[in-house]
XYZ file of C-alpha atoms in Angstrom:
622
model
C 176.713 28.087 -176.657
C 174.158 25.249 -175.488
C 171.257 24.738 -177.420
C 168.328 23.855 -175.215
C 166.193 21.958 -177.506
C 165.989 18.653 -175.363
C 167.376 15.010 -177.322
C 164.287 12.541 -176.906
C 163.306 9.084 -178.141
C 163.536 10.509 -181.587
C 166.938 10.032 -181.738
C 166.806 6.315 -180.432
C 166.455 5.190 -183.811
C 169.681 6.880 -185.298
C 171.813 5.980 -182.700
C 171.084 2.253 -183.229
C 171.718 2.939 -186.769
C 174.958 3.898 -186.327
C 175.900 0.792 -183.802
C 174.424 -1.031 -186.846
C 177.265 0.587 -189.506
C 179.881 0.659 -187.028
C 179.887 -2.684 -186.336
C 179.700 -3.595 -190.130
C 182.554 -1.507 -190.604
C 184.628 -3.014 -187.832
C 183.672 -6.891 -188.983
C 184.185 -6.100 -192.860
C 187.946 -5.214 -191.794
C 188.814 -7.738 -188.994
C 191.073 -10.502 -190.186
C 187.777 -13.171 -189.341
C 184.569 -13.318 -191.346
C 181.656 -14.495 -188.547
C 178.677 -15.590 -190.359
C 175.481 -13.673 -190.979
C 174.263 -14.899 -187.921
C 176.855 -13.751 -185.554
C 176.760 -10.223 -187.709
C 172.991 -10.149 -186.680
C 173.818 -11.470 -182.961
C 176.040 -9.149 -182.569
C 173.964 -5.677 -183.698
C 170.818 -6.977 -182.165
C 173.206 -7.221 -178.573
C 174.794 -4.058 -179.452
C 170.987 -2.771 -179.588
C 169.619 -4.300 -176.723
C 172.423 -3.584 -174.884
C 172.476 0.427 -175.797
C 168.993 0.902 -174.922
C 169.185 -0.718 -171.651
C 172.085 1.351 -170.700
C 170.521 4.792 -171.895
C 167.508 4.372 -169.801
C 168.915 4.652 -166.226
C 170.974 7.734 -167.317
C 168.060 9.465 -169.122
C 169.572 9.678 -172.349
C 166.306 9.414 -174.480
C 164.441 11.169 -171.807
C 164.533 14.817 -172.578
C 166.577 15.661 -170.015
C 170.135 16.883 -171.892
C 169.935 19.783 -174.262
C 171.257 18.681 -177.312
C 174.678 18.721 -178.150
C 175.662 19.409 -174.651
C 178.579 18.513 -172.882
C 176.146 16.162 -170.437
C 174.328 14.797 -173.246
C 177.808 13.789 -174.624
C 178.856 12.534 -171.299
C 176.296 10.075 -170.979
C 176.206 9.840 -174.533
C 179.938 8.350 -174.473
C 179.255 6.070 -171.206
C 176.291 4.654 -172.862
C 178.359 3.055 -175.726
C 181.601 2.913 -173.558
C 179.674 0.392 -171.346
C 178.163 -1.596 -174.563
C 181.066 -2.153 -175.994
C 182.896 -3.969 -173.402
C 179.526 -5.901 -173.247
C 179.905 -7.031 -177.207
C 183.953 -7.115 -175.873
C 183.352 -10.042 -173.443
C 180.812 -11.512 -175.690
C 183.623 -11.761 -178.298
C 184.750 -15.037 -177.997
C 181.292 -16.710 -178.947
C 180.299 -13.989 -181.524
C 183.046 -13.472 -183.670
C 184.164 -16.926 -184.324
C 181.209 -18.656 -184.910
C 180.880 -19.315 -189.080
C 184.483 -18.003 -189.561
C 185.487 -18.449 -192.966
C 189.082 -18.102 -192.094
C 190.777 -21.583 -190.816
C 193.641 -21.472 -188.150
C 192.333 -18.202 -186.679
C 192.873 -17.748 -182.918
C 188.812 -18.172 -181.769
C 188.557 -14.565 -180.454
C 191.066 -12.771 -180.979
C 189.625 -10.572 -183.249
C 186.758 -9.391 -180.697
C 188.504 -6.836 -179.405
C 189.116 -4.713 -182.576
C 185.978 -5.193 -183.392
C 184.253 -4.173 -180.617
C 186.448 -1.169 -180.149
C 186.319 -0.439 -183.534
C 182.608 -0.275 -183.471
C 182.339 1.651 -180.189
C 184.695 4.095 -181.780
C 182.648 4.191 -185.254
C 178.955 4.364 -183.523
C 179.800 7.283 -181.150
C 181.800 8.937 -183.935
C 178.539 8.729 -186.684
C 176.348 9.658 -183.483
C 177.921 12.928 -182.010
C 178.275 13.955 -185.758
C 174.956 13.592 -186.212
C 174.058 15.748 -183.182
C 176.494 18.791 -184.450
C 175.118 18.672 -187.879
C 171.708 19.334 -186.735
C 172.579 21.601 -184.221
C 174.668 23.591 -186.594
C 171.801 23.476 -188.929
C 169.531 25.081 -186.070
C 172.122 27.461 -185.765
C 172.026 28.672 -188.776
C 168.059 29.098 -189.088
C 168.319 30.841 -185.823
C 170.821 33.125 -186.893
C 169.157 36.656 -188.040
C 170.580 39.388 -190.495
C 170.656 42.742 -188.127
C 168.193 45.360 -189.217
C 169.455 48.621 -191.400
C 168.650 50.604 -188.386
C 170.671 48.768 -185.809
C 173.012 50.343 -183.178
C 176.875 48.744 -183.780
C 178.185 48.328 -180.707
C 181.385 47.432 -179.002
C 180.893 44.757 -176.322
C 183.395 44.650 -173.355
C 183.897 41.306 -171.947
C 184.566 38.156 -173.867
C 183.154 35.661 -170.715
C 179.975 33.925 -169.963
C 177.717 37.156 -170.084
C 179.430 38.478 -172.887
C 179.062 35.576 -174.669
C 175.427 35.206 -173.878
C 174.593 38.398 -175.023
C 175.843 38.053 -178.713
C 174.255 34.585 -178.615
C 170.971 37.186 -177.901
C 172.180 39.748 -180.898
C 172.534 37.146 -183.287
C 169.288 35.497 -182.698
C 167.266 38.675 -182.108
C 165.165 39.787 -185.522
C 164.603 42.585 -183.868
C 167.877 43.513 -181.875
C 168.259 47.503 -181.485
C 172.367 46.719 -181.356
C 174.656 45.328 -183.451
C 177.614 43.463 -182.448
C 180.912 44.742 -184.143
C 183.717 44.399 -181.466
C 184.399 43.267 -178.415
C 187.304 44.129 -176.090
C 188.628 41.935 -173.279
C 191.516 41.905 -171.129
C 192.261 38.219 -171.518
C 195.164 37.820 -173.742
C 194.394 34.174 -174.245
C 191.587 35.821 -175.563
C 193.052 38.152 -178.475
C 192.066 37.301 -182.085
C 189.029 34.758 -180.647
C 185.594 35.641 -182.582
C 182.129 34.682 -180.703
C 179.068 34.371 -183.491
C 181.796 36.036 -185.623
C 182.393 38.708 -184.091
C 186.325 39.280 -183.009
C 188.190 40.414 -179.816
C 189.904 43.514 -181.202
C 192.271 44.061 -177.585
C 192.342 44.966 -174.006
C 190.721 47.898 -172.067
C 193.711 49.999 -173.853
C 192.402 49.103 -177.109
C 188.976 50.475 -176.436
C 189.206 53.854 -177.653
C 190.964 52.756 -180.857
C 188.319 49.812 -181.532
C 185.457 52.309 -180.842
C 186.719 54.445 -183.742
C 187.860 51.466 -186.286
C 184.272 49.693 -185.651
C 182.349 53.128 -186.229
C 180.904 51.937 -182.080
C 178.182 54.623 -180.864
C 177.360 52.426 -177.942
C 179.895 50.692 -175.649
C 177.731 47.868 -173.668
C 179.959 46.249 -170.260
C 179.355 42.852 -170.472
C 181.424 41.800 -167.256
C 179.637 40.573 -163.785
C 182.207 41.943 -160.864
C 182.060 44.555 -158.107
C 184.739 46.231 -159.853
C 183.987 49.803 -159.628
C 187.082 51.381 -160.897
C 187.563 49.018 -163.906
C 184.019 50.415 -164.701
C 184.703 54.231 -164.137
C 187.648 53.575 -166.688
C 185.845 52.098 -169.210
C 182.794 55.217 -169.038
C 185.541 57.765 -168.555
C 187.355 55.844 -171.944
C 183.310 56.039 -173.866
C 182.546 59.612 -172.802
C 185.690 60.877 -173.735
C 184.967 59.581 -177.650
C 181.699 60.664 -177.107
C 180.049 57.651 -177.114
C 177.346 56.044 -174.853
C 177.622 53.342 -171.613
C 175.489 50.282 -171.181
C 175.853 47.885 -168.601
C 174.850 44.597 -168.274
C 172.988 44.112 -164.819
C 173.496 41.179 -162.005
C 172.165 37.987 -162.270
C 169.527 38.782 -159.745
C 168.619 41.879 -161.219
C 168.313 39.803 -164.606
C 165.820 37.103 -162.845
C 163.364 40.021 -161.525
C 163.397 42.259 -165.168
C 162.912 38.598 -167.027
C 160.598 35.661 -165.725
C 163.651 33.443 -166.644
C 166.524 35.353 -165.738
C 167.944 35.039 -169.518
C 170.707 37.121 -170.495
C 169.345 39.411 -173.509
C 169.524 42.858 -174.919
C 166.114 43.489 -173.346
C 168.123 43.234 -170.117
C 170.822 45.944 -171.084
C 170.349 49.335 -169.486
C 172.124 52.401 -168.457
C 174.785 52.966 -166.004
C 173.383 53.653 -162.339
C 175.254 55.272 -159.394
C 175.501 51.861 -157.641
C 177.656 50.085 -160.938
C 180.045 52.855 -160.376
C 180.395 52.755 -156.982
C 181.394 48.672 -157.358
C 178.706 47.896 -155.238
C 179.014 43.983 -155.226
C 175.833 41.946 -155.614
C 175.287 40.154 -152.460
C 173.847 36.105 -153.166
C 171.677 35.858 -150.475
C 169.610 32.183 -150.611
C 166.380 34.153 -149.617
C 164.176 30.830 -150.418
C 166.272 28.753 -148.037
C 165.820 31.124 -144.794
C 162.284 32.122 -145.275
C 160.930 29.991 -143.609
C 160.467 31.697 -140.591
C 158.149 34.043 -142.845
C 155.557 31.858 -144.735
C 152.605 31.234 -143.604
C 153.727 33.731 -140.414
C 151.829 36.978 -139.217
C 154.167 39.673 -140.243
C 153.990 43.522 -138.941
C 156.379 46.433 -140.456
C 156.409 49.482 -138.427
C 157.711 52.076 -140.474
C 156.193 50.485 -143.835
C 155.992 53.925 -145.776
C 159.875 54.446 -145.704
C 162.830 53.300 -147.646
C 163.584 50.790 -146.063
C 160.577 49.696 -144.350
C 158.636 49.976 -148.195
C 161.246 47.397 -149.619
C 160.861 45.417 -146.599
C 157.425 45.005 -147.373
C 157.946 44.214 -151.233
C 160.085 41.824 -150.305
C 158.583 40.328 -147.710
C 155.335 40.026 -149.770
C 157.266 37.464 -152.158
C 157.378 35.090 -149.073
C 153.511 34.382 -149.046
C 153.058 35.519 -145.059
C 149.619 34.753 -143.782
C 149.285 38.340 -143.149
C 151.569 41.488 -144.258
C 150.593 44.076 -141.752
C 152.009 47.621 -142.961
C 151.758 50.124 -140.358
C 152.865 53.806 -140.385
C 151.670 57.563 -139.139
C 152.061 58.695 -142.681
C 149.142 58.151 -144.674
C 150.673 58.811 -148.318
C 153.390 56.566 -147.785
C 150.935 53.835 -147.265
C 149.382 54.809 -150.073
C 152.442 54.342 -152.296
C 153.761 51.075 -150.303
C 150.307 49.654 -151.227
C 150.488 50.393 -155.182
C 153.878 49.321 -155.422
C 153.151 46.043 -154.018
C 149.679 45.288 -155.767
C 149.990 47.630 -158.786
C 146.553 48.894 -156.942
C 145.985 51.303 -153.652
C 142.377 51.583 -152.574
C 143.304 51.689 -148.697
C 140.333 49.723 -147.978
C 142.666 46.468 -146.755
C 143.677 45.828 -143.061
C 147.044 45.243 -143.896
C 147.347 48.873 -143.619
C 147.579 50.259 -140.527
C 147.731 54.190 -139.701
C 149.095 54.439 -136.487
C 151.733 56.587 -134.630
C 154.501 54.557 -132.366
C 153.841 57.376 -129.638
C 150.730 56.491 -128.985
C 151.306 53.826 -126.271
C 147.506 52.413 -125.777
C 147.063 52.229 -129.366
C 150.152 50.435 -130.384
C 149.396 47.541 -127.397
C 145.726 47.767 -128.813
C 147.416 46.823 -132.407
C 149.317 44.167 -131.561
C 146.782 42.668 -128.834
C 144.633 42.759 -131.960
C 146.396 41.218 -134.775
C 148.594 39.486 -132.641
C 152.010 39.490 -135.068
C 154.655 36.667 -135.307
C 157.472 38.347 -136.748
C 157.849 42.097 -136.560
C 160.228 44.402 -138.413
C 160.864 47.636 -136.684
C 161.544 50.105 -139.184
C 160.261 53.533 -138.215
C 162.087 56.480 -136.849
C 163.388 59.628 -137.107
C 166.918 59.554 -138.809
C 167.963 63.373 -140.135
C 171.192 64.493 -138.040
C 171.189 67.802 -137.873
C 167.257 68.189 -137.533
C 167.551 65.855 -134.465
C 170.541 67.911 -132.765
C 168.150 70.892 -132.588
C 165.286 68.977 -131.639
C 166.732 65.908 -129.497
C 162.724 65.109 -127.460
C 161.397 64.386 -131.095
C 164.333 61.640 -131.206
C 163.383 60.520 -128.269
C 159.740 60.413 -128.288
C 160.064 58.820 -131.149
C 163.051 56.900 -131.384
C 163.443 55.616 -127.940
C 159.626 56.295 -126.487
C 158.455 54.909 -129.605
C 160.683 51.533 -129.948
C 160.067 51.183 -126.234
C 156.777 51.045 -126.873
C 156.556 48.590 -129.975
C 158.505 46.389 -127.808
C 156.534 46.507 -124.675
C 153.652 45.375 -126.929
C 155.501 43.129 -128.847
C 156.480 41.528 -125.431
C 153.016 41.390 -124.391
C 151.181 40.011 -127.828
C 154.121 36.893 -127.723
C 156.329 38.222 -130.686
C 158.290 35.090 -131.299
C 160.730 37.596 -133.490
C 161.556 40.970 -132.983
C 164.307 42.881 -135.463
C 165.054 46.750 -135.113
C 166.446 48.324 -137.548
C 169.915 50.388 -136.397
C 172.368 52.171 -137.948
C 175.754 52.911 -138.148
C 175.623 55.811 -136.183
C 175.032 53.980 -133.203
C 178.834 52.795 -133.067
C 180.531 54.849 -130.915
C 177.542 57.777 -131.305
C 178.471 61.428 -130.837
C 174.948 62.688 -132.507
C 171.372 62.369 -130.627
C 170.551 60.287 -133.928
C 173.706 57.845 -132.576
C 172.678 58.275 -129.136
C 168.564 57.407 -129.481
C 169.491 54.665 -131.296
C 171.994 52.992 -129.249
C 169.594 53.261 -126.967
C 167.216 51.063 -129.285
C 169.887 48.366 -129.362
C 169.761 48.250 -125.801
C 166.095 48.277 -125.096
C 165.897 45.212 -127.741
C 168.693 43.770 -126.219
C 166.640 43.967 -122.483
C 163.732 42.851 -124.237
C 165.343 39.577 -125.272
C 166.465 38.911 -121.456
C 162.722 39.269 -120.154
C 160.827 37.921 -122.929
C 160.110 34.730 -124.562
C 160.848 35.550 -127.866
C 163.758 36.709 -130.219
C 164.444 40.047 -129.783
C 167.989 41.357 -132.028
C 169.029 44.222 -133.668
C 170.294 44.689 -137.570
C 172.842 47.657 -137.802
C 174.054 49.089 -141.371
C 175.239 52.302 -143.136
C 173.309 54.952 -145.633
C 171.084 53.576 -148.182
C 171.743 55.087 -151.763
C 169.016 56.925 -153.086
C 166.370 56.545 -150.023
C 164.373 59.384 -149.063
C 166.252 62.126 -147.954
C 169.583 60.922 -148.544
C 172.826 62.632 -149.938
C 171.959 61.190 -153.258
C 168.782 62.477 -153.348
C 170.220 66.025 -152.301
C 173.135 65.646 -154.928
C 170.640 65.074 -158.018
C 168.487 67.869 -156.897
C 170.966 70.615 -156.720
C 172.508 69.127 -159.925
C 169.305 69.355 -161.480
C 168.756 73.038 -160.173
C 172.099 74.061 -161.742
C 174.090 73.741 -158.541
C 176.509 74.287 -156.640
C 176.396 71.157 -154.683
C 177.042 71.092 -151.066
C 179.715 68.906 -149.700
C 180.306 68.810 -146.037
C 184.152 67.713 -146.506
C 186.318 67.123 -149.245
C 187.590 63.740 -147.367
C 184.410 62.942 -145.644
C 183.839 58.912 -145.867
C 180.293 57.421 -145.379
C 178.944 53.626 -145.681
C 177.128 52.781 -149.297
C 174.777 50.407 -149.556
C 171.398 50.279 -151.924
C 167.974 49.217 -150.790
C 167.854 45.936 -152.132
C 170.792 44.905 -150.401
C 170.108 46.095 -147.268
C 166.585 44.263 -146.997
C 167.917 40.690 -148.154
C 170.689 41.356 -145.709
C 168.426 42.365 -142.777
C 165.876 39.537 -143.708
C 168.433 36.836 -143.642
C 170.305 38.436 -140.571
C 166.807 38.162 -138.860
C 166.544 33.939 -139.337
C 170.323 34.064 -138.070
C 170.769 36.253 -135.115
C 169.997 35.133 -131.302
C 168.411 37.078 -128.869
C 170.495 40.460 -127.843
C 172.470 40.660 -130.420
C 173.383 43.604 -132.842
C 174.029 41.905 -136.325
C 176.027 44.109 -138.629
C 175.836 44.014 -142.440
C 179.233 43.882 -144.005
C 178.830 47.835 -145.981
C 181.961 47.085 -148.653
C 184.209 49.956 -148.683
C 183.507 53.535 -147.436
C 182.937 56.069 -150.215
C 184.470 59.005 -150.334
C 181.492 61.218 -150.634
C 183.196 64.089 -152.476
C 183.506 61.484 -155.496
C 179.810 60.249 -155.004
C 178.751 63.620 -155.768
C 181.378 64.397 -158.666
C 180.333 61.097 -160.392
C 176.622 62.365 -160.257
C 177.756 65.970 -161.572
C 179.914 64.145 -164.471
C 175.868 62.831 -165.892
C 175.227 66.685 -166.336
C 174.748 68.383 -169.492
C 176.302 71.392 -168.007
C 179.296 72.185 -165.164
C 178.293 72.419 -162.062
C 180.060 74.258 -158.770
C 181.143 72.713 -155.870
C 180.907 74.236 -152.156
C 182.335 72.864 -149.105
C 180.750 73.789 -146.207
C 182.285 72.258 -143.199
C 181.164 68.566 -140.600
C 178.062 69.795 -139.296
C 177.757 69.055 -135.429
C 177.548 65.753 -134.570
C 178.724 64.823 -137.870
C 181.857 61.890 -138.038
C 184.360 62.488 -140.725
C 184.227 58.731 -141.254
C 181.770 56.051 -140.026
C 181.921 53.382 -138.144
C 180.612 49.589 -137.993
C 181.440 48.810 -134.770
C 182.005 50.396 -131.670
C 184.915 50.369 -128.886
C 185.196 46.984 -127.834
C 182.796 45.306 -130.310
C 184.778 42.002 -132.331
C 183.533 41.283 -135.670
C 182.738 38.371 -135.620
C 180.873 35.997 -138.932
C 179.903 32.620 -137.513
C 176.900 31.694 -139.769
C 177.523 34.519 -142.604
C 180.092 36.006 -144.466
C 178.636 39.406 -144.609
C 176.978 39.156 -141.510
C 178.831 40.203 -138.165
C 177.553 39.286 -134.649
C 178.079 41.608 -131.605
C 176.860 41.334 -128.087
C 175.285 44.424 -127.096
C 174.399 45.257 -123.075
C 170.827 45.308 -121.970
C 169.928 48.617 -120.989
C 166.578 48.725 -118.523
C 163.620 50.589 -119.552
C 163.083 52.979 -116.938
C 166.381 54.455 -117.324
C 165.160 55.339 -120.934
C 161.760 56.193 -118.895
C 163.279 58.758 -116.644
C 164.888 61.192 -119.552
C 163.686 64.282 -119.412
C 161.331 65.861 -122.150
C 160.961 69.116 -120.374
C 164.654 70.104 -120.628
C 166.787 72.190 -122.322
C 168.058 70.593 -126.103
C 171.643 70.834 -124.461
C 170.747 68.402 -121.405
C 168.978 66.310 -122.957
C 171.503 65.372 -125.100
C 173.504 65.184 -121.774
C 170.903 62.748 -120.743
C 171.104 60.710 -123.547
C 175.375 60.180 -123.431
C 174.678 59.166 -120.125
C 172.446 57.264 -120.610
C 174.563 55.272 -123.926
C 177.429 54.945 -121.014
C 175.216 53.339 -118.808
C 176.624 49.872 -117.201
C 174.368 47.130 -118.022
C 171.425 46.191 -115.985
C 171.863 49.371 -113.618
C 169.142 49.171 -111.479
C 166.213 51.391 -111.864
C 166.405 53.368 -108.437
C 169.534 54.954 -110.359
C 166.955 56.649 -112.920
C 166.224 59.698 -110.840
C 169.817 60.155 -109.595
C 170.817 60.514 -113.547
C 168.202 63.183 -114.313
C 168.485 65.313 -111.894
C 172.200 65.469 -112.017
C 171.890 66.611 -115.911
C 168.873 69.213 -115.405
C 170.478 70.635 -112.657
């Protein structure tokens, strides 16, 4: 494992040492005997010539850890390069003073300089593994009497960091006494002396030979099942499951992002499910957020709240957080400031119905970028109460758009959903809608108006999650609609990098769609949730609800999925739909035409003119 410590000038004057005795080694067995003179010659060239080497590649200028392979690398070109220089030099070096008559003048330079190159960078690197050994072994700590042994799986780069962080730590809560690895290249292989006792088969066996009472996973992948194996393996021997987390989850618990038992924790829903962690170069595409004026509707919600954390970290000239709910802005505020007085104008209590006072906001603060978060999202509440979807959900967009529009938004994003391909729900329906309306927007406007569509969140308000852990916690049963029902996984944090780097990607119109990983079968969501539980709970199935898809989908009939600029991010045309269409629904009737209205309405050519709006009405009311 690399030591960090830097190599400096300090070790300028060993290395010249050991030019100095591998030269004298190499001349005191060549065939030739130069004279004192060309001994001195040739070390003082040797010196002159190493240190003007080193310089350029920073060899004495703290930049290498010591001992590591680039310190070696330039290291080895640094006395590569002066010994050719003493090579070419041979011929007036060697010979000069030779005490031995009818030797060929030179022809000893070569083994000599070779010789000495060898020697030097032999007495050099040996030097630098002694002392780094020796710093090994002061860093090494004895584990304390009341330390956890442990059985680490995975033998790789985080595995191996993590013992390096055992070993070192006086204090460590865990100690190392196994480790288990499907490598068999890696079988019999000890790291800080502690050995690779098998494969995942072995890890019930190696539990009970090492005395184990925690199993920590050690491995970086998406790979769900492998990880259901290994906690189904450790609960069955009654044992406990740690996890190692993702790199990026390791650079926000640790200023550094170092690899430590501090960063172990337990097992979360998300690890199980293989959730993959998504890179996402969040520094490289902010730009279009520093320094901007940036407006959330929708800040006290799942997403919109994580929107705002994140969107914090990009130093916007102004975070404006606006929502109708005033607790939620409450909490949005603490979590981002660790304080909540609600004294600050970046919140803003405000209801998207409100027309006037939504163009008064924006007139006002006149935003740059705006993230459209808010709206009403519970199926089967919206099926028996379809105008509150659309007061909200298409009134309300309709609105934030007409005064985005009018304040010179130069970026608009709404936030969609899965539901909205192919929708058979008024949640689908209101917002496919909202795709539309942006998509309009973007045809009439001067800015960037696009659309971000993805699947359920795990463990936002409301969600199944949320439902599954509160039955579980009740005693159960838990409620499952269908045994095969399928639904899109995703957690928060992945969903906002996603939709902030979709939103620096996406042109005007578009619907960009977040690549959602494999459906999950919800029916094993919620039995992985009941297998946590102290006690056994029941299981109910109660039938799809109306409106309800046994599976989701991304895209709808006709869409391509299409990934230009992303891998994970899918581009799809959507038609413009104009607003007084949207304008003409009718509030006033029954929950059974509106809905009516709004599949209509989702059907709806592009760009149907407006003198169509009262023909579609009254043909549904009447």
């Amino acid at each position: 494992m690399d030591d960090h410590r830097p190599s400096g000038p300090a070790d300028w004057p060993a290395d010249l040492c050991a030019w100095a005795g591998g030269l004298a080694l190499a001349i005191t067995i060549a065939p030739t005997r130069p004279s004192l003179f060309a001994v001195g010659a040739a070390i003082v060239l040797a010196a002159g010539a190493h240190t003007a080497i080193a310089w350029p590649v920073h060899l004495y200028r703290r930049r290498y850890g010591r001992g590591t392979l680039p310190e070696l690398r330039a290291l080895a070109f640094t006395v590569a390069a002066t010994g050719l220089l003493l090579w070419a030099a041979g011929p007036s070096l060697w010979t000069a003073g030779s005490t031995t008559t009818g030797a060929t003048p030179g022809g000893s330079a070569a083994p000599v300089a070779v010789v000495g190159a060898m020697t030097a960078l032999l007495a050099m690197v040996t030097g630098r593994a002694g002392g780094r050994l020796r710093r090994e072994r002061r860093l090494r700590v004895a584990p304390t009497p009341e330390a956890v042994p442990v059985v680490v799986f995975g033998a790789g780069a985080a595995g191996h960091r993590l013992l390096r962080s055992m070993a070192h730590d006086p204090h460590c809560r865990y100690r190392p006494v196994g480790i288990v690895d499907d490598d068999p290249d890696k079988r019999n292989l000890r790291i800080e002396g502690v050995a690779v006792l098998g494969g995942r088969a072995s890890l019930r066996s190696a539990i009970v030979r090492t005395g184990a009472q925690v199993v920590i996973f050690a491995i970086r992948a998406d790979d769900g099942a492998l990880l259901r194996e290994v906690r189904a393996t450790t609960t069955a021997a009654g044992r406990d499951l740690k996890i190692l987390p993702s790199i990026s989850e390791s650079l926000q618990m640790s200023a550094g992002g170092s690899i430590g038992v501090a960063e172990v924790r337990d097992v979360q829903l998300s690890d199980l499910l293989g959730r993959r962690q998504i890179d996402t170069d969040l520094a490289a595409i902010g730009d279009y957020l520093t320094g901007r004026r940036v407006l959330v509707t929708g800040a006290g919600g799942s997403i919109g709240s994580e929107l705002c954390r994140q969107l914090h970290r990009f130093g916007p000239a102004e975070l404006m957080m606006l929502d109708r709910d005033e607790s939620a802005l409450h909490a949005v505020q603490l979590s981002i400031h660790g304080r909540a007085l609600l004294d600050s104008p970046e919140l803003i209590l405000a209801d998207l119905r409100d027309a006037e006072s939504i163009a008064a906001i924006f007139a006002e603060r006149r935003p740059e970028v705006v993230f459209h978060a808010a709206a009403l999202k519970h199926l089967t509440l919206l099926e028996r109460h379809p105008a509150e979807a659309v007061q909200t959900n298409v009134l309300g967009t309709l609105n934030v758009l007409t005064a985005a529009s009018a304040a010179g938004v130069e970026r608009f994003v709404n936030i969609s959903t899965d539901k909205a391909a192919n929708p058979c729900s008024v949640l689908g329906y209101s917002k496919r809608i909202t795709e539309r309306l942006t998509a309009h927007r973007s045809s009439v406007a001067a800015g960037t108006f696009l659309n971000v569509r993805f699947g359920n969140v795990l463990g936002s308000r409301g969600s199944v999650v949320t439902a599954f852990q509160a039955q579980i916690a009740a005693g159960g049963p838990v409620t499952v609609t269908d045994p095969d029902v399928t639904r899109f996984m995703m957690t928060v944090q992945e969903a906002v990098q996603l939709v902030i780097q979709a939103a620096a990607l996406g042109a005007g119109g578009e619907a960009l769609v977040l690549d959602m990983g494999t459906p999950v079968r919800i029916d094993d969501l919620a039995h992985q949730l009941a297998a946590q539980s102290e006690r056994p709970v029941d299981f109910v199935y109660t039938g799809l609800r109306h409106g309800e898809k046994l599976h989701e989908e991304l895209f709808g009939d006709g869409e391509i999925d299409l990934r230009p600029l992303h891998p994970l991010i899918s581009h799809v045309s959507v038609p413009p739909l104009d607003p007084a269409l949207a304008l003409a629904l009718d509030l006033r009737s029954s929950p059974a035409a509106l809905v009516g209205q709004l599949t209509d309405l989702c059907l709806v050519p592009a760009l149907v003119p407006p003198t169509e709006a009262p023909r579609l009405s009254a043909a549904r009311t009447s």
